[in-house]
Tab-separated table of C-alpha atoms in Angstrom:
chain	number	residue	atom	x	y	z
A	286	MET	CA	0.000	0.000	0.000
A	287	LYS	CA	1.225	3.457	-0.888
A	288	LYS	CA	1.314	5.521	2.278
A	289	ASN	CA	-0.768	8.691	2.504
A	290	ARG	CA	-1.164	11.387	5.155
A	291	ALA	CA	-3.714	9.447	7.210
A	292	ILE	CA	-1.555	6.304	7.231
A	293	GLU	CA	1.566	8.292	8.140
A	294	ILE	CA	-0.179	9.723	11.202
A	295	ILE	CA	-1.928	6.513	12.284
A	296	SER	CA	1.334	4.549	12.049
A	297	THR	CA	2.659	6.646	14.958
A	298	PHE	CA	-0.280	5.733	17.228
A	299	SER	CA	0.395	3.721	20.356
A	300	ALA	CA	-1.837	0.732	21.145
A	301	LYS	CA	-3.799	2.972	23.526
A	302	GLU	CA	-4.261	5.638	20.838
A	303	VAL	CA	-5.429	3.043	18.294
A	304	LYS	CA	-8.141	2.031	20.756
A	305	GLN	CA	-9.059	5.666	21.473
A	306	PHE	CA	-9.266	6.465	17.756
A	307	GLU	CA	-11.502	3.451	17.197
A	308	GLU	CA	-13.880	4.783	19.870
A	309	PHE	CA	-13.654	8.244	18.299
A	310	LEU	CA	-14.687	6.877	14.866
A	311	ASN	CA	-17.590	4.911	16.321
A	312	SER	CA	-19.148	8.026	17.857
A	313	PRO	CA	-22.196	8.949	15.690
A	314	PHE	CA	-21.803	12.595	16.730
A	315	LEU	CA	-18.228	12.727	15.390
A	316	ASN	CA	-18.470	10.365	12.401
A	317	LYS	CA	-21.456	9.146	10.411
A	318	ASN	CA	-19.492	7.442	7.615
A	319	ARG	CA	-19.561	3.722	8.461
A	320	LYS	CA	-17.286	2.896	5.506
A	321	VAL	CA	-14.490	4.830	7.237
A	322	VAL	CA	-15.028	2.720	10.370
A	323	GLN	CA	-14.795	-0.378	8.212
A	324	LEU	CA	-11.635	0.940	6.549
A	325	PHE	CA	-9.941	1.511	9.901
A	326	ASP	CA	-11.043	-1.897	11.229
A	327	ILE	CA	-9.124	-3.488	8.336
A	328	LEU	CA	-6.091	-1.205	8.608
A	329	LYS	CA	-5.587	-1.725	12.336
A	330	GLU	CA	-5.048	-5.444	11.718
A	331	SER	CA	-1.631	-4.651	10.217
A	332	HIS	CA	-0.715	-1.680	12.466
A	333	PRO	CA	1.814	-0.084	12.187
A	334	ASN	CA	3.153	-1.445	8.849
A	335	TYR	CA	-0.021	-1.509	6.697
A	336	ASP	CA	1.189	-4.022	4.109
A	337	ILE	CA	-2.294	-4.680	2.629
A	338	SER	CA	-2.744	-3.960	-1.100
A	339	ASP	CA	-5.240	-1.391	-2.397
A	340	ALA	CA	-7.073	-4.079	-4.397
A	341	ASN	CA	-7.419	-6.316	-1.341
A	342	LEU	CA	-8.580	-3.370	0.773
A	343	PHE	CA	-11.165	-2.355	-1.857
A	344	GLY	CA	-12.528	-5.910	-2.106
A	345	ARG	CA	-12.981	-6.237	1.658
A	346	ILE	CA	-14.898	-2.954	1.830
A	347	PHE	CA	-16.905	-2.929	-1.422
A	348	GLY	CA	-17.257	-6.639	-2.124
A	349	ASN	CA	-17.620	-7.598	-5.788
A	350	ALA	CA	-17.931	-4.040	-7.073
A	351	SER	CA	-15.573	-3.024	-9.885
A	352	TYR	CA	-12.329	-1.642	-8.532
A	353	ARG	CA	-12.309	2.152	-8.478
A	354	LYS	CA	-9.293	3.932	-7.096
A	355	SER	CA	-11.330	7.123	-6.548
A	356	TYR	CA	-13.533	5.316	-3.965
A	357	LEU	CA	-10.513	4.491	-1.822
A	358	ARG	CA	-9.032	7.939	-2.349
A	359	ASN	CA	-12.238	9.570	-1.052
A	360	LEU	CA	-12.378	7.216	1.931
A	361	PHE	CA	-8.794	7.975	2.861
A	362	SER	CA	-9.520	11.700	2.503
A	363	ASP	CA	-12.384	11.349	4.994
A	364	LEU	CA	-10.158	9.254	7.278
A	365	ASN	CA	-7.452	11.926	7.189
A	366	ILE	CA	-9.932	14.638	8.259
A	367	LEU	CA	-11.055	12.474	11.183
A	368	VAL	CA	-7.456	11.648	12.142
A	369	GLU	CA	-6.643	15.360	12.339
A	370	GLU	CA	-9.773	16.034	14.419
A	371	PHE	CA	-8.716	13.209	16.753
A	372	LEU	CA	-5.259	14.758	17.128
A	373	LEU	CA	-6.911	18.078	17.960
A	374	SER	CA	-9.015	16.424	20.659
A	375	LEU	CA	-5.882	14.787	22.115
A	376	HIS	CA	-4.067	18.129	22.100
A	377	VAL	CA	-6.893	19.946	23.870
A	378	THR	CA	-7.186	17.209	26.481
A	379	SER	CA	-3.464	16.935	27.112
A	380	LYS	CA	-3.020	20.711	27.409
A	381	SER	CA	-5.941	21.066	29.847
A	382	ASP	CA	-7.381	23.876	27.747
A	383	LYS	CA	-10.920	22.494	27.746
A	384	SER	CA	-11.966	24.611	30.709
A	385	LYS	CA	-10.869	27.777	28.889
A	386	PHE	CA	-12.938	26.909	25.831
A	387	VAL	CA	-15.966	26.179	28.038
A	388	ILE	CA	-15.525	29.498	29.875
A	389	GLU	CA	-15.323	31.427	26.586
A	390	GLU	CA	-18.481	29.731	25.353
A	391	LEU	CA	-20.316	30.471	28.633
A	392	ILE	CA	-19.292	34.155	28.397
A	393	SER	CA	-20.618	34.375	24.835
A	394	ARG	CA	-23.958	33.086	26.178
A	395	GLY	CA	-23.969	35.566	29.054
A	396	LEU	CA	-23.908	32.854	31.746
A	397	TYR	CA	-21.721	34.823	34.173
A	398	ASP	CA	-22.604	32.906	37.341
A	399	LEU	CA	-21.426	29.675	35.749
A	400	VAL	CA	-18.337	31.488	34.457
A	401	LEU	CA	-17.399	32.579	37.987
A	402	LYS	CA	-17.665	29.009	39.268
A	403	LYS	CA	-15.505	27.692	36.426
A	404	MET	CA	-13.034	30.523	36.937
A	405	LYS	CA	-12.551	29.646	40.599
A	406	ILE	CA	-11.663	26.057	39.647
A	407	LEU	CA	-9.276	27.202	36.889
A	408	GLU	CA	-7.624	29.747	39.200
A	409	ARG	CA	-7.156	27.138	41.919
A	410	ASN	CA	-5.572	24.691	39.460
A	411	ALA	CA	-3.364	27.393	37.921
A	412	GLY	CA	-2.132	28.351	41.385
A	413	ARG	CA	-0.867	24.797	41.875
A	414	HIS	CA	1.431	25.168	38.856
A	415	ILE	CA	4.742	25.550	40.678
A	416	MET	CA	6.995	26.501	37.758
A	417	LYS	CA	6.287	29.877	36.173
A	418	ASP	CA	6.570	28.689	32.592
A	419	GLN	CA	4.608	29.604	29.473
A	420	GLU	CA	1.605	27.496	30.504
A	421	TYR	CA	1.485	29.193	33.911
A	422	TYR	CA	1.583	32.707	32.429
A	423	ALA	CA	-0.936	31.810	29.701
A	424	ASN	CA	-3.393	30.497	32.316
A	425	MET	CA	-2.955	33.489	34.637
A	426	ILE	CA	-3.279	35.944	31.748
A	427	PHE	CA	-6.474	34.200	30.615
A	428	ILE	CA	-7.889	34.508	34.132
A	429	SER	CA	-6.963	38.208	34.424
A	430	ASP	CA	-8.265	39.059	30.948
A	431	THR	CA	-11.514	37.152	31.504
A	432	LYS	CA	-12.142	38.996	34.768
A	433	ASP	CA	-11.388	42.313	33.060
A	434	LEU	CA	-13.696	41.421	30.167
A	435	MET	CA	-16.552	40.648	32.546
A	436	ASN	CA	-15.966	43.871	34.465
A	437	THR	CA	-15.897	45.826	31.198
A	438	ASP	CA	-19.143	44.250	30.054
A	439	ARG	CA	-20.838	45.115	33.326
A	440	SER	CA	-19.400	48.548	34.116
A	441	LEU	CA	-18.363	49.802	30.646
A	442	SER	CA	-14.860	50.480	32.014
A	443	ASP	CA	-11.632	48.631	31.240
A	444	ARG	CA	-9.772	47.664	34.431
A	445	HIS	CA	-6.524	46.120	33.216
A	446	THR	CA	-4.323	45.636	36.246
A	447	SER	CA	-0.573	46.019	36.517
A	448	ILE	CA	-0.360	42.328	37.481
A	449	SER	CA	-1.955	41.307	34.189
A	450	ILE	CA	0.455	43.500	32.217
A	451	LYS	CA	3.435	42.087	34.176
A	452	ARG	CA	2.362	38.539	33.300
A	453	LYS	CA	2.078	39.428	29.622
A	454	ILE	CA	5.543	40.968	29.701
A	455	CYS	CA	6.970	37.847	31.385
A	456	LEU	CA	5.322	35.557	28.832
A	457	SER	CA	6.603	37.672	25.931
A	458	LEU	CA	10.148	37.815	27.311
A	459	LEU	CA	10.189	34.094	28.027
A	460	ASN	CA	9.005	33.189	24.527
A	461	LEU	CA	11.481	35.649	23.023
A	462	MET	CA	14.547	34.419	24.916
A	463	GLU	CA	13.680	30.774	24.342
A	464	SER	CA	13.035	31.226	20.616
A	465	TYR	CA	16.205	33.225	19.961
A	466	PHE	CA	18.315	30.287	21.152
A	467	GLN	CA	17.165	28.458	18.015
A	468	PHE	CA	18.781	31.266	16.001
A	469	ALA	CA	21.979	31.009	18.052
A	470	LEU	CA	22.108	27.240	17.563
A	471	GLU	CA	21.570	27.617	13.820
A	472	GLU	CA	24.368	30.199	13.596
A	473	GLN	CA	26.763	27.754	15.262
A	474	ARG	CA	25.933	24.910	12.912
A	475	ILE	CA	25.751	26.520	9.498
A	476	LYS	CA	26.730	29.598	7.532
A	477	ILE	CA	23.932	32.003	8.440
A	478	SER	CA	23.569	35.252	10.376
A	479	HIS	CA	20.650	36.521	12.475
A	480	ASP	CA	19.755	39.897	13.981
A	481	PHE	CA	19.743	39.794	17.808
A	482	GLY	CA	19.076	43.530	18.238
A	483	PHE	CA	15.584	43.225	19.714
A	484	LEU	CA	16.722	40.494	22.106
A	485	LYS	CA	19.560	42.704	23.379
A	486	LEU	CA	17.091	45.544	24.039
A	487	SER	CA	14.899	43.096	25.946
A	488	LEU	CA	17.831	41.889	28.040
A	489	ALA	CA	18.654	45.517	28.875
A	490	TYR	CA	15.034	45.998	29.951
A	491	ILE	CA	15.240	43.000	32.315
A	492	ASN	CA	18.577	44.190	33.671
A	493	SER	CA	17.109	47.621	34.483
A	494	ARG	CA	14.345	45.927	36.534
A	495	LEU	CA	16.194	42.907	37.838
A	496	ASN	CA	14.570	42.905	41.268
A	497	GLU	CA	11.115	42.698	39.675
A	498	PHE	CA	12.037	39.490	37.821
A	499	LYS	CA	13.968	37.592	40.494
A	500	GLY	CA	10.845	35.599	41.404
A	501	GLU	CA	10.564	34.247	37.824
A	502	PRO	CA	13.024	31.292	37.803
A	503	LEU	CA	12.622	30.095	34.214
A	504	LEU	CA	12.899	33.622	32.870
A	505	MET	CA	16.011	34.262	34.996
A	506	ILE	CA	17.709	31.068	33.750
A	507	TYR	CA	17.435	32.293	30.169
A	508	TYR	CA	18.430	35.842	31.134
A	509	HIS	CA	21.677	34.702	32.803
A	510	LEU	CA	22.502	32.364	29.910
A	511	TRP	CA	22.012	35.103	27.320
A	512	SER	CA	24.178	37.477	29.353
A	513	VAL	CA	26.999	34.923	29.209
A	514	TYR	CA	26.369	34.176	25.525
A	515	PHE	CA	26.915	37.818	24.555
A	516	GLY	CA	30.023	38.050	26.728
A	517	ASP	CA	28.486	40.387	29.320
A	518	GLY	CA	28.194	37.691	31.986
A	519	THR	CA	30.973	35.696	33.621
A	520	VAL	CA	31.438	32.028	34.509
A	521	ALA	CA	29.826	32.874	37.862
A	522	GLU	CA	26.668	33.979	36.061
A	523	PHE	CA	26.592	30.754	34.057
A	524	VAL	CA	26.916	28.799	37.315
A	525	LYS	CA	24.041	30.886	38.740
A	526	ALA	CA	21.797	29.930	35.800
A	527	ARG	CA	22.708	26.285	36.253
A	528	LYS	CA	21.988	26.476	39.993
A	529	ILE	CA	18.496	27.923	39.419
A	530	PHE	CA	17.914	25.212	36.824
A	531	ASN	CA	18.934	22.413	39.196
A	532	ASN	CA	16.901	23.866	42.062
A	533	HIS	CA	13.746	23.832	39.932
A	534	PHE	CA	14.550	20.796	37.764
A	535	MET	CA	11.784	18.579	39.168
A	536	ASN	CA	9.130	21.240	38.515
A	537	LEU	CA	10.142	21.845	34.895
A	538	SER	CA	8.461	20.088	31.986
A	539	ASN	CA	10.650	17.754	29.947
A	540	PHE	CA	10.257	20.187	27.046
A	541	ASP	CA	11.765	23.016	29.130
A	542	ARG	CA	14.550	20.750	30.403
A	543	LYS	CA	15.582	19.922	26.840
A	544	ASN	CA	15.471	23.560	25.789
A	545	ILE	CA	17.590	24.712	28.728
A	546	TYR	CA	20.193	21.993	28.209
A	547	SER	CA	20.332	22.965	24.538
A	548	ALA	CA	20.743	26.632	25.527
A	549	MET	CA	23.558	25.796	27.963
A	550	GLN	CA	25.385	23.840	25.267
A	551	THR	CA	25.003	26.758	22.850
A	552	VAL	CA	26.412	29.192	25.414
A	553	CYS	CA	29.385	26.934	26.235
A	554	LEU	CA	30.260	26.470	22.557
A	555	LYS	CA	30.030	30.232	21.988
A	556	ARG	CA	32.452	30.939	24.839
A	557	ILE	CA	34.795	28.120	23.753
A	558	ASP	CA	34.894	29.704	20.285
A	559	ALA	CA	35.946	32.898	22.066
A	560	ASN	CA	38.910	30.889	23.478
A	561	GLU	CA	37.489	30.657	27.012
A	562	GLU	CA	38.651	27.118	27.727
A	563	SER	CA	37.077	26.986	31.216
A	564	TYR	CA	33.759	26.299	29.478
A	565	ARG	CA	35.020	23.083	27.856
A	566	LYS	CA	34.897	21.083	31.094
A	567	MET	CA	31.490	22.585	31.924
A	568	LEU	CA	30.185	21.547	28.508
A	569	SER	CA	31.314	17.965	29.081
A	570	ASP	CA	29.727	17.887	32.555
A	571	ILE	CA	26.445	19.340	31.288
A	572	LEU	CA	26.169	16.857	28.422
A	573	LEU	CA	26.858	13.849	30.647
A	574	GLU	CA	24.397	15.174	33.224
A	575	LEU	CA	21.788	15.495	30.479
A	576	LEU	CA	22.281	11.851	29.539
A	577	SER	CA	22.225	10.624	33.133
A	578	ARG	CA	18.902	12.422	33.620
A	579	SER	CA	17.538	10.895	30.385
A	580	VAL	CA	16.730	14.305	28.895
A	581	THR	CA	17.730	13.077	25.472
A	582	SER	CA	15.520	12.526	22.464
A	583	HIS	CA	11.905	12.814	21.471
A	584	LYS	CA	12.091	9.068	20.847
A	585	LYS	CA	12.282	6.907	23.924
A	586	ASN	CA	15.726	5.472	24.747
A	587	LEU	CA	17.329	7.006	21.632
A	588	ILE	CA	20.053	9.654	21.563
A	589	ASP	CA	20.112	12.271	18.825
A	590	LEU	CA	23.240	11.895	16.673
A	591	ASN	CA	24.273	15.524	17.081
A	592	LEU	CA	23.975	15.201	20.853
A	593	TYR	CA	26.081	12.035	20.787
A	594	ARG	CA	28.747	13.816	18.721
A	595	ASN	CA	28.769	16.842	21.035
A	596	VAL	CA	29.360	14.658	24.088
A	597	LEU	CA	32.045	12.540	22.434
A	598	ILE	CA	33.979	15.499	21.030
A	599	SER	CA	33.790	17.422	24.324
A	600	ILE	CA	35.309	14.463	26.228
A	601	TYR	CA	37.842	13.807	23.457
A	602	LYS	CA	39.028	17.434	23.605
A	603	LEU	CA	39.638	17.005	27.336
A	604	LYS	CA	41.827	13.923	26.568
A	605	ASP	CA	39.883	11.947	29.159
A	606	THR	CA	40.438	8.420	27.799
A	607	LYS	CA	38.730	6.626	30.680
A	608	ARG	CA	35.641	8.827	30.512
A	609	LEU	CA	35.467	8.538	26.726
A	610	LYS	CA	35.596	4.735	26.827
A	611	LYS	CA	32.848	4.648	29.449
A	612	PHE	CA	30.689	6.996	27.385
A	613	ILE	CA	31.079	4.866	24.229
A	614	ASP	CA	30.299	1.665	26.130
A	615	ASN	CA	27.188	3.192	27.683
A	616	TYR	CA	25.724	5.164	24.782
A	617	ALA	CA	26.980	4.080	21.331
A	618	GLY	CA	24.168	1.515	21.256
A	619	SER	CA	21.559	4.200	21.928
A	620	VAL	CA	21.704	5.999	18.576
A	621	LYS	CA	19.311	5.033	15.797
A	622	GLN	CA	19.758	1.445	14.619
A	623	GLU	CA	20.945	2.182	11.070
A	624	SER	CA	23.806	4.388	12.323
A	625	ARG	CA	25.129	2.240	15.171
A	626	ASN	CA	27.914	0.421	13.309
A	627	ASP	CA	29.315	3.626	11.866
A	628	ILE	CA	28.894	5.574	15.106
A	629	ASN	CA	30.818	2.851	16.903
A	630	THR	CA	33.592	3.016	14.259
A	631	TYR	CA	33.651	6.833	14.508
A	632	SER	CA	33.840	6.606	18.316
A	633	GLU	CA	36.549	3.952	18.403
A	634	ALA	CA	38.643	5.998	15.957
A	635	HIS	CA	38.717	8.867	18.457
A	636	LEU	CA	39.362	6.544	21.394
A	637	SER	CA	42.225	4.786	19.557
A	638	PHE	CA	43.843	8.146	18.849
A	639	LEU	CA	43.721	9.128	22.528
A	640	GLU	CA	45.215	5.750	23.429
A	641	GLY	CA	48.109	6.382	21.014
A	642	ASN	CA	47.072	3.679	18.551
A	643	PHE	CA	47.302	5.964	15.521
A	644	GLN	CA	47.335	3.206	12.884
A	645	MET	CA	44.096	1.759	14.227
A	646	SER	CA	42.588	5.244	14.417
A	647	LEU	CA	43.471	5.892	10.756
A	648	GLU	CA	42.061	2.541	9.628
A	649	LEU	CA	38.801	3.196	11.499
A	650	CYS	CA	38.514	6.680	9.963
A	651	ASN	CA	38.583	5.082	6.511
A	652	LYS	CA	35.773	2.665	7.436
A	653	VAL	CA	33.129	5.221	8.467
A	654	ASN	CA	30.246	5.368	5.969
A	655	PHE	CA	28.787	8.851	6.288
A	656	ASN	CA	25.790	8.122	4.075
A	657	ARG	CA	24.308	5.993	6.853
A	658	PHE	CA	24.477	8.801	9.421
A	659	PHE	CA	21.885	11.216	8.097
A	660	MET	CA	19.578	11.652	5.153
A	661	SER	CA	21.234	14.885	4.002
A	662	THR	CA	24.850	15.851	3.337
A	663	ASN	CA	24.461	19.029	5.369
A	664	GLU	CA	23.553	17.091	8.518
A	665	ASN	CA	26.633	14.851	8.494
A	666	LEU	CA	28.947	17.750	7.649
A	667	TYR	CA	30.546	17.963	11.096
A	668	PHE	CA	30.986	14.198	11.404
A	669	LYS	CA	32.889	14.327	8.110
A	670	ASN	CA	35.021	17.209	9.334
A	671	ASP	CA	35.790	15.363	12.600
A	672	VAL	CA	37.047	12.292	10.758
A	673	ARG	CA	39.107	14.259	8.250
A	674	MET	CA	40.745	16.186	11.085
A	675	LEU	CA	41.407	12.980	13.011
A	676	ALA	CA	42.932	11.321	9.932
A	677	LEU	CA	45.154	14.396	9.382
A	678	LYS	CA	46.532	14.112	12.909
A	679	ALA	CA	46.964	10.342	12.699
A	680	LEU	CA	48.921	10.628	9.422
A	681	TYR	CA	51.231	13.168	11.047
A	682	GLU	CA	51.765	10.975	14.109
A	683	LEU	CA	52.580	8.008	11.831
A	684	SER	CA	54.957	10.125	9.687
A	685	HIS	CA	53.069	9.129	6.529
A	686	PHE	CA	54.093	12.356	4.820
A	687	GLU	CA	53.096	11.546	1.241
A	688	MET	CA	49.679	10.316	2.323
A	689	LEU	CA	49.353	13.397	4.527
A	690	LEU	CA	49.943	15.721	1.557
A	691	ASN	CA	47.316	13.889	-0.499
A	692	HIS	CA	44.914	14.043	2.418
A	693	THR	CA	45.402	17.793	2.900
A	694	ASP	CA	44.452	18.378	-0.746
A	695	THR	CA	41.176	16.445	-0.445
A	696	TYR	CA	40.483	18.001	2.972
A	697	ARG	CA	40.923	21.548	1.622
A	698	HIS	CA	38.661	20.679	-1.325
A	699	PHE	CA	35.992	19.413	1.089
A	700	LEU	CA	36.133	22.604	3.163
A	701	ARG	CA	36.068	25.001	0.243
A	702	ASN	CA	33.171	23.196	-1.449
A	703	SER	CA	30.962	23.236	1.636
A	704	LYS	CA	28.085	25.658	1.142
A	705	VAL	CA	26.792	25.563	4.722
A	706	MET	CA	29.868	25.379	6.959
A	707	LYS	CA	30.585	28.704	8.629
A	708	ASP	CA	33.491	30.644	7.139
A	709	ALA	CA	35.112	30.964	10.577
A	710	GLN	CA	35.078	27.176	11.026
A	711	LYS	CA	36.469	26.649	7.524
A	712	LEU	CA	39.276	29.116	8.207
A	713	LYS	CA	40.190	27.446	11.509
A	714	SER	CA	40.418	24.045	9.820
A	715	LEU	CA	42.374	25.403	6.839
A	716	LYS	CA	44.898	27.021	9.187
A	717	CYS	CA	45.271	23.730	11.046
A	718	ILE	CA	46.023	21.971	7.754
A	719	GLU	CA	48.761	24.464	6.910
A	720	PHE	CA	50.347	24.306	10.365
A	721	THR	CA	50.260	20.486	10.247
A	722	LYS	CA	52.004	20.515	6.848
A	723	SER	CA	54.680	22.842	8.258
A	724	LEU	CA	55.180	20.530	11.231
A	725	ALA	CA	55.462	17.547	8.876
A	726	ARG	CA	58.198	19.310	6.891
A	727	LEU	CA	60.085	20.053	10.134
A	728	LYS	CA	59.612	16.478	11.273
A	729	SER	CA	61.124	15.290	7.998
A	730	SER	CA	63.914	17.897	7.937
A	731	PHE	CA	64.285	19.854	11.171
A	732	ASP	CA	65.308	23.506	11.173
A	733	ASP	CA	65.754	25.207	14.550
A	734	TYR	CA	64.914	28.712	13.377
A	735	GLU	CA	61.836	27.598	11.405
A	736	SER	CA	60.553	25.536	14.342
A	737	HIS	CA	60.959	28.520	16.688
A	738	ARG	CA	59.134	30.800	14.267
A	739	LEU	CA	56.353	28.262	13.779
A	740	LEU	CA	55.772	27.982	17.525
A	741	GLU	CA	55.699	31.750	17.940
A	742	ASN	CA	53.188	32.085	15.106
A	743	LEU	CA	51.056	29.369	16.673
A	744	LYS	CA	51.043	31.078	20.061
A	745	GLN	CA	49.864	34.319	18.446
A	746	GLU	CA	47.194	32.594	16.329
A	747	MET	CA	43.772	32.707	18.060
A	748	ASP	CA	41.605	31.119	15.376
A	749	VAL	CA	42.993	27.698	14.511
A	750	SER	CA	41.561	24.248	15.107
A	751	GLU	CA	43.483	21.809	17.311
A	752	LYS	CA	45.790	24.574	18.588
A	753	GLU	CA	46.722	22.659	21.744
A	754	TRP	CA	47.741	19.580	19.724
A	755	LEU	CA	49.723	21.678	17.250
A	756	LEU	CA	51.641	23.398	20.071
A	757	GLU	CA	52.319	20.050	21.710
A	758	LYS	CA	53.735	18.607	18.469
A	759	GLY	CA	55.863	21.711	17.853
A	760	LYS	CA	57.351	21.525	21.365
A	761	GLU	CA	58.002	17.801	20.943
A	762	LEU	CA	60.061	18.503	17.809
A	763	ARG	CA	62.150	21.206	19.470
A	764	HIS	CA	62.747	19.036	22.523
A	765	LYS	CA	63.730	16.053	20.417
A	766	TYR	CA	66.251	17.859	18.222
A	767	SER	CA	67.593	20.339	20.793
A	768	ASN	CA	68.908	17.356	22.811
A	769	LYS	CA	70.893	15.973	19.878
């Protein structure tokens, strides 16, 4: 069977949701088309794969009638409409918005006494919402606005209170700061630039009224993180944001936990790019904490590939062999099934390099099949760059100078042809290639003056990948030949 929109959605249903949808379809108020019920009764037999043919499906529904594709197409169109209505009913139920819709309908009918009773229940439930997140502010704003609307209707005067305005400001600021982190994350991954001007004005507004916002924990977490991101805040302010987060962790939704962890990673990477190495250890700790708390993927027990890479590279950069091995053992089997073999190869290549087994590392680099990582070339870009960089270093360590020169040519070609990699990242990698080639020439034919000049240039260079490794190799050469 060729999949359509209805089938795509239904295939994601849990066993409980299949049962709920069946009950939904059998409600005469919601669905009067019995052929659609019959269609779903047949489909659910092969849930979630739906390997029944169209001809077989048509015969079971329409009997001996001549096969007409348009009949099935119309039935599936009706099924799709009902599937979307079912999703809407699930959304309303799960978000506890039903009471708001009922209140709005009661107001439109002028039933104010019933509205007041419903409002008391909603206000009591909203007050139990410990974390002041978007749902909390949305509920409290609805309550304030509904009260104001009723007062306006009765007295012909608008009585918006300062509390209501404050809640609207908090909700706007929270949505703004949370959403802008998606821009920051995108800027780090690909070649794109966003305007953060309005966000900076908003942060200045919060800063000018800091005492007013100190009782808004979620808002303050984002405020402190943004201050650090833009370089205005210090490590102490980052620690403060993390402390507020940990103090309120149990009251946060899983959605907010994921967003905050993502924001903290983005901030750490921004400061690391600004050569603030103290954030590298914090990044590693945050990522491992995220995994230990199971704040990982939208799919149960699976780790997003980018998250896996971020953790592995952060530990690798710290040269923590023991921690890296433990991470691989614990989590390499938690990425999506089709990528596990290559992720394991990619991981072991980095581990072998740290262990000093450069030949094994090089061999493993050549075995990684990037096409099985992601569907698009853009997504596996940084995995490719990692492996090319690792192979470059391994070739140097092994003194395979001819192979190294060939590799640098293909590596440069890869970098220059990338349409999405940031120019700054390209430049850092290109500089690393040139410094590695210079080191290889010195390793092959040492020159004291040239080695001294190379080290001095490296020390002055702020924007080069693998600077620590390059300095280490340069010092090794000088130490080796100065003792001869």
